[in-house]
mmCIF file of C-alpha atoms in Angstrom:
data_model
loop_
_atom_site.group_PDB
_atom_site.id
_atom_site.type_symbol
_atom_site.label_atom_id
_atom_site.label_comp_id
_atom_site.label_asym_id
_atom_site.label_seq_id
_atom_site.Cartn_x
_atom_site.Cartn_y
_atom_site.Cartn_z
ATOM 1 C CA UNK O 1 6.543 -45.997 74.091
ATOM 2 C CA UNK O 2 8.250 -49.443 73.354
ATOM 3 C CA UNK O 3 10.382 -50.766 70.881
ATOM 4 C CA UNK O 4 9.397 -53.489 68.865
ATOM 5 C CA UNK O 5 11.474 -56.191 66.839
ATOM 6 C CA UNK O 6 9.491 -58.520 63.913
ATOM 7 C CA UNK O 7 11.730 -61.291 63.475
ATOM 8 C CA UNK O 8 10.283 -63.154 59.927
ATOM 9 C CA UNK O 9 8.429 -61.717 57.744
ATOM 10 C CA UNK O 10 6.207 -65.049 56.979
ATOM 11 C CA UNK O 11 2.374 -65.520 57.429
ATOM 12 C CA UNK O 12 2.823 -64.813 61.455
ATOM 13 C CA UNK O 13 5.598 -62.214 61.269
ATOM 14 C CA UNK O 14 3.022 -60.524 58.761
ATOM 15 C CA UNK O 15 -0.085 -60.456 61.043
ATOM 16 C CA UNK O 16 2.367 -59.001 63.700
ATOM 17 C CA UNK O 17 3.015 -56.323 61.657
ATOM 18 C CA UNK O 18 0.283 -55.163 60.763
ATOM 19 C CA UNK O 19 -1.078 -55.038 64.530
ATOM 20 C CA UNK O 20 2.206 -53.123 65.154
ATOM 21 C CA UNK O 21 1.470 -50.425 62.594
ATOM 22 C CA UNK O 22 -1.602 -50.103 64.618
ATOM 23 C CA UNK O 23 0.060 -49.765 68.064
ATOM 24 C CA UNK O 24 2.495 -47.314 66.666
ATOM 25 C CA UNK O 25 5.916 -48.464 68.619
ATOM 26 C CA UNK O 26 8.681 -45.691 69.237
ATOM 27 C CA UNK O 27 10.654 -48.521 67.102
ATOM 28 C CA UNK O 28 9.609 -50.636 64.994
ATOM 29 C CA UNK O 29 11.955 -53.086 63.191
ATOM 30 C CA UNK O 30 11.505 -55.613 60.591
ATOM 31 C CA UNK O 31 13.951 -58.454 60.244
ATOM 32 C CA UNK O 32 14.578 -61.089 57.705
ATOM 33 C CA UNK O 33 16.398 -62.632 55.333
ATOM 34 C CA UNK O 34 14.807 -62.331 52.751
ATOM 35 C CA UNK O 35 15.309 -58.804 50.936
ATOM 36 C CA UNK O 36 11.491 -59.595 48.810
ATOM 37 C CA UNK O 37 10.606 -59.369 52.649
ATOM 38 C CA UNK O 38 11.940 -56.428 53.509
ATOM 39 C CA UNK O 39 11.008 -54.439 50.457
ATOM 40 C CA UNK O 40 7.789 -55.151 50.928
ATOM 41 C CA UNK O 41 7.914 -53.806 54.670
ATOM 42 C CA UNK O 42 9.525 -50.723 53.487
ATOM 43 C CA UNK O 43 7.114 -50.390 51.161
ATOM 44 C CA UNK O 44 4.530 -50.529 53.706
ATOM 45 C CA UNK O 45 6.136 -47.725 55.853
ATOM 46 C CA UNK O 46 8.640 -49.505 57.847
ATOM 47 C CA UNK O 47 11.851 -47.512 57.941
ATOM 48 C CA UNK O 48 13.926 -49.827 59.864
ATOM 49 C CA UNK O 49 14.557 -53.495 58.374
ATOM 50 C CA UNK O 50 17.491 -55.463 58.637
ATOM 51 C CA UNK O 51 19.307 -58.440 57.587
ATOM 52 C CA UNK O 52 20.369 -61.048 60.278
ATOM 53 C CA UNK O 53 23.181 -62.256 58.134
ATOM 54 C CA UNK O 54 24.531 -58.576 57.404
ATOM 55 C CA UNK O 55 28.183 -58.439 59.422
ATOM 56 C CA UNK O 56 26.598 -55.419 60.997
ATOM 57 C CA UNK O 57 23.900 -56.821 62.816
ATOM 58 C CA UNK O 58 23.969 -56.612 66.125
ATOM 59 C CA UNK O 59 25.791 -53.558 65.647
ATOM 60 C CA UNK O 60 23.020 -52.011 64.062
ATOM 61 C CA UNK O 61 20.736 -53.027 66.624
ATOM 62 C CA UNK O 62 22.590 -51.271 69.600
ATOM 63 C CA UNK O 63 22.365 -48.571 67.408
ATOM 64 C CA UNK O 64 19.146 -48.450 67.318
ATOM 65 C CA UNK O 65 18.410 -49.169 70.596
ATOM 66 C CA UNK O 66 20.733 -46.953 72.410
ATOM 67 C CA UNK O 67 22.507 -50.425 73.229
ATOM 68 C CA UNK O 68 19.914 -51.766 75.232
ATOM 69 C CA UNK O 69 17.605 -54.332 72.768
ATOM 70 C CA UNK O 70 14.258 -54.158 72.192
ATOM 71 C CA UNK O 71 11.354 -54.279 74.929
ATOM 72 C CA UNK O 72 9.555 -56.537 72.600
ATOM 73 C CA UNK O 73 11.103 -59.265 69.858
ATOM 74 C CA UNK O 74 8.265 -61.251 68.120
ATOM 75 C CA UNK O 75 9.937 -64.196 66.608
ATOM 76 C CA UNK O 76 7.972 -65.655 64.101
ATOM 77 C CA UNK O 77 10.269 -67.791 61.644
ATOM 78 C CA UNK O 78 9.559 -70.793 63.835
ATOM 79 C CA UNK O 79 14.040 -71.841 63.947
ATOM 80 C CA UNK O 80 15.829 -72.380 66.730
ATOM 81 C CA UNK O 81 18.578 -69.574 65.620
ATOM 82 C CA UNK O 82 15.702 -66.896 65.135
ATOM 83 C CA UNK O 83 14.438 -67.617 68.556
ATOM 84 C CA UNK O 84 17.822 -67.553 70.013
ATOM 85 C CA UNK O 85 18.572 -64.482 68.107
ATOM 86 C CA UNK O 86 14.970 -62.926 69.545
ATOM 87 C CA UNK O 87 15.754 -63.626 73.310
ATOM 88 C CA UNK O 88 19.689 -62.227 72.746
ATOM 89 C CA UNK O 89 18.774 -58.550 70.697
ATOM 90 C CA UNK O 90 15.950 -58.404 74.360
ATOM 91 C CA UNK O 91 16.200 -55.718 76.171
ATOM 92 C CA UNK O 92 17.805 -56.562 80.124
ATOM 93 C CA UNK O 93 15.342 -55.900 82.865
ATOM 94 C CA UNK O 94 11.971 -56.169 81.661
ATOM 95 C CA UNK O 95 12.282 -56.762 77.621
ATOM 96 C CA UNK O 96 10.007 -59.940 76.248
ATOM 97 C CA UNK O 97 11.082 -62.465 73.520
ATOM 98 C CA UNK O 98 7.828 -63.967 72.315
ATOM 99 C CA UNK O 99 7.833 -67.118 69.966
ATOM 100 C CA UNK O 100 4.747 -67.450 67.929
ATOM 101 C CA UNK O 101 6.091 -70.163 65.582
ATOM 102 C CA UNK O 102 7.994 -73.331 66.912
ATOM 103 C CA UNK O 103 10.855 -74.990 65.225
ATOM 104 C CA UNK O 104 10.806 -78.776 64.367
ATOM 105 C CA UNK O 105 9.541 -81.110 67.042
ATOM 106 C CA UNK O 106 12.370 -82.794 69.404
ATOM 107 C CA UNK O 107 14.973 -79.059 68.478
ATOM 108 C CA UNK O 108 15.578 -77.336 71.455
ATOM 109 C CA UNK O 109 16.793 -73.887 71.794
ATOM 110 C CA UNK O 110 19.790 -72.809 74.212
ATOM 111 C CA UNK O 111 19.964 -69.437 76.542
ATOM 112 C CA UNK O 112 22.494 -68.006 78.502
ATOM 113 C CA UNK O 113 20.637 -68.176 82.262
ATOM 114 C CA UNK O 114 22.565 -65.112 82.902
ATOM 115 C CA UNK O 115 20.328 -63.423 80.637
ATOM 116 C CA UNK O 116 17.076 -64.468 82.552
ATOM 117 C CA UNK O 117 18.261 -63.500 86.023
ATOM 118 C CA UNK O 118 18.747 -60.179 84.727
ATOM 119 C CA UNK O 119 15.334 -59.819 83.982
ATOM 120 C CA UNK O 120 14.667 -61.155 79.953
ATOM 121 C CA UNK O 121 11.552 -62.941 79.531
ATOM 122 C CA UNK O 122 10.673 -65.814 77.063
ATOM 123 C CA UNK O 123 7.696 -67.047 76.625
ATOM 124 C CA UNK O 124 5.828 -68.743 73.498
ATOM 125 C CA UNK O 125 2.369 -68.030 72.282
ATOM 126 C CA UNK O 126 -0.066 -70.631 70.821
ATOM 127 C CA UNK O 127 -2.540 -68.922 68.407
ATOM 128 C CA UNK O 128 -1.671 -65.985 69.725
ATOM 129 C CA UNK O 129 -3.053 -66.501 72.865
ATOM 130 C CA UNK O 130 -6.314 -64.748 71.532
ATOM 131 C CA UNK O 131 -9.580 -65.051 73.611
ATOM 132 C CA UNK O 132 -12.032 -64.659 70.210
ATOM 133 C CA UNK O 133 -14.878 -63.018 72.711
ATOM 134 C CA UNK O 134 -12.317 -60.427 73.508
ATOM 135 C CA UNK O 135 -10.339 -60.036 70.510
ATOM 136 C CA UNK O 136 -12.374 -60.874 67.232
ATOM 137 C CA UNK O 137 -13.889 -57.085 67.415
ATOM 138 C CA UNK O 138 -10.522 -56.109 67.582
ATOM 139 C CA UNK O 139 -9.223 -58.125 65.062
ATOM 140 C CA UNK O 140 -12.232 -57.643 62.459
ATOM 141 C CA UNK O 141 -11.654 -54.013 63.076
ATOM 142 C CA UNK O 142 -7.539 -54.112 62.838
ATOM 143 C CA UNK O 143 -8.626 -55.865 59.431
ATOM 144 C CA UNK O 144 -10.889 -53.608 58.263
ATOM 145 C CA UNK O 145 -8.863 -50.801 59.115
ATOM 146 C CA UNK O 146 -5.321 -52.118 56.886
ATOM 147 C CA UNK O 147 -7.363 -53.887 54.116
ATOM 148 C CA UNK O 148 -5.245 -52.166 51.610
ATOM 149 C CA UNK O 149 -1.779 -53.631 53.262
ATOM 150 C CA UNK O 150 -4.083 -57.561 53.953
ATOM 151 C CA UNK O 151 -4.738 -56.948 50.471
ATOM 152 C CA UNK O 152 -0.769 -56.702 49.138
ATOM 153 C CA UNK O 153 -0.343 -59.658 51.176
ATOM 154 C CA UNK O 154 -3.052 -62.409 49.831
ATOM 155 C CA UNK O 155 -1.158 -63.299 46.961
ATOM 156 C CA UNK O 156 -3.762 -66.115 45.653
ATOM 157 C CA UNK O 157 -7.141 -65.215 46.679
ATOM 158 C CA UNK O 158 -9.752 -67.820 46.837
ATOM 159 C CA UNK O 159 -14.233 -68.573 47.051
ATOM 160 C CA UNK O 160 -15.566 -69.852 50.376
ATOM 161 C CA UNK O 161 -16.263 -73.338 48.209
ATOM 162 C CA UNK O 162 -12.438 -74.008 47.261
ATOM 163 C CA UNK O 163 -11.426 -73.683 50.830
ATOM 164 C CA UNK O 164 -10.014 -77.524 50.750
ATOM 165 C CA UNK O 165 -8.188 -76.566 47.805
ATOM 166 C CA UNK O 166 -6.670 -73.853 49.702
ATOM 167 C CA UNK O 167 -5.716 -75.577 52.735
ATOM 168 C CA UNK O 168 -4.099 -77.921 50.686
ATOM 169 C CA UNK O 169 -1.657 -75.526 48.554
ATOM 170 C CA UNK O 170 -1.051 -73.753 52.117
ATOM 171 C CA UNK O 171 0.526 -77.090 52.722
#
């Protein structure tokens, strides 16, 4: 039973979640700063989301954790702070900070060293690092199975045929 940590709530940090729901962590925390965000993953079931910029932060999250961090941080607002802040609320001695977003080209992120001798793991993840002959069953059916939360999330549905126009208001 692991503890998890959602850092942004975006298009990434969303898909996340819902694969969390389905793996049922011991913890599960949602963190943004945006409170539209959060509302929405209370409103999903989340009982734990907080606000980096709350004074109480990190306090909170030794709470939580028993003062340990989280095995798991998926940071997925793409900054250099939020990965920074991922890798330093990890868990010592086996916890993983994984970045699925990247921050501008050229920024590069700083990390106390300590903190990776004593066993904290970083590591990015391009696309998710799916294999789509082992995961796309896994995927359709994690879809399948939360339609009603993918659903809350699409805000601006669209036809196969517009799919250019959609591309280009994702941009």
């Amino acid at each position: 039973e692991s503890t998890l940590a959602i850092i942004g709530l975006g298009g990434i940090g969303l898909c996340s979640l819902i694969s969390a729901i389905d793996i049922k962590p011991r913890i599960l925390v949602c963190i943004d700063t945006n409170i539209r965000k959060l509302d929405f993953a209370k409103n999903l079931g989340i009982d734990l989301v907080i606000n980096p910029n709350d004074d109480s932060f990190l306090e909170n999250v030794r709470k939580i954790t028993d003062g340990k961090g989280f095995d798991f941080v998926v940071e997925a607002a793409g900054l250099v702070e939020t990965i920074e802040l991922g890798f330093k609320i990890t868990k010592r001695n086996g916890g993983e900070c994984i970045f699925g977003s990247h921050p501008k080209y050229g920024e590069k992120i700083k990390l106390d060293p300590f903190e990776l001798i004593s066993g904290k793991k970083i590591r990015g993840s391009w696309g998710g690092n799916s294999i789509l002959d082992r995961d796309i069953n896994y995927l359709s059916n994690l879809n399948f199975k939360n339609i009603s939360i993918i659903k809350k999330i699409i805000s601006n549905p669209y036809p196969l045929e517009d799919i250019n126009s959609a591309l280009k208001d994702l941009e």
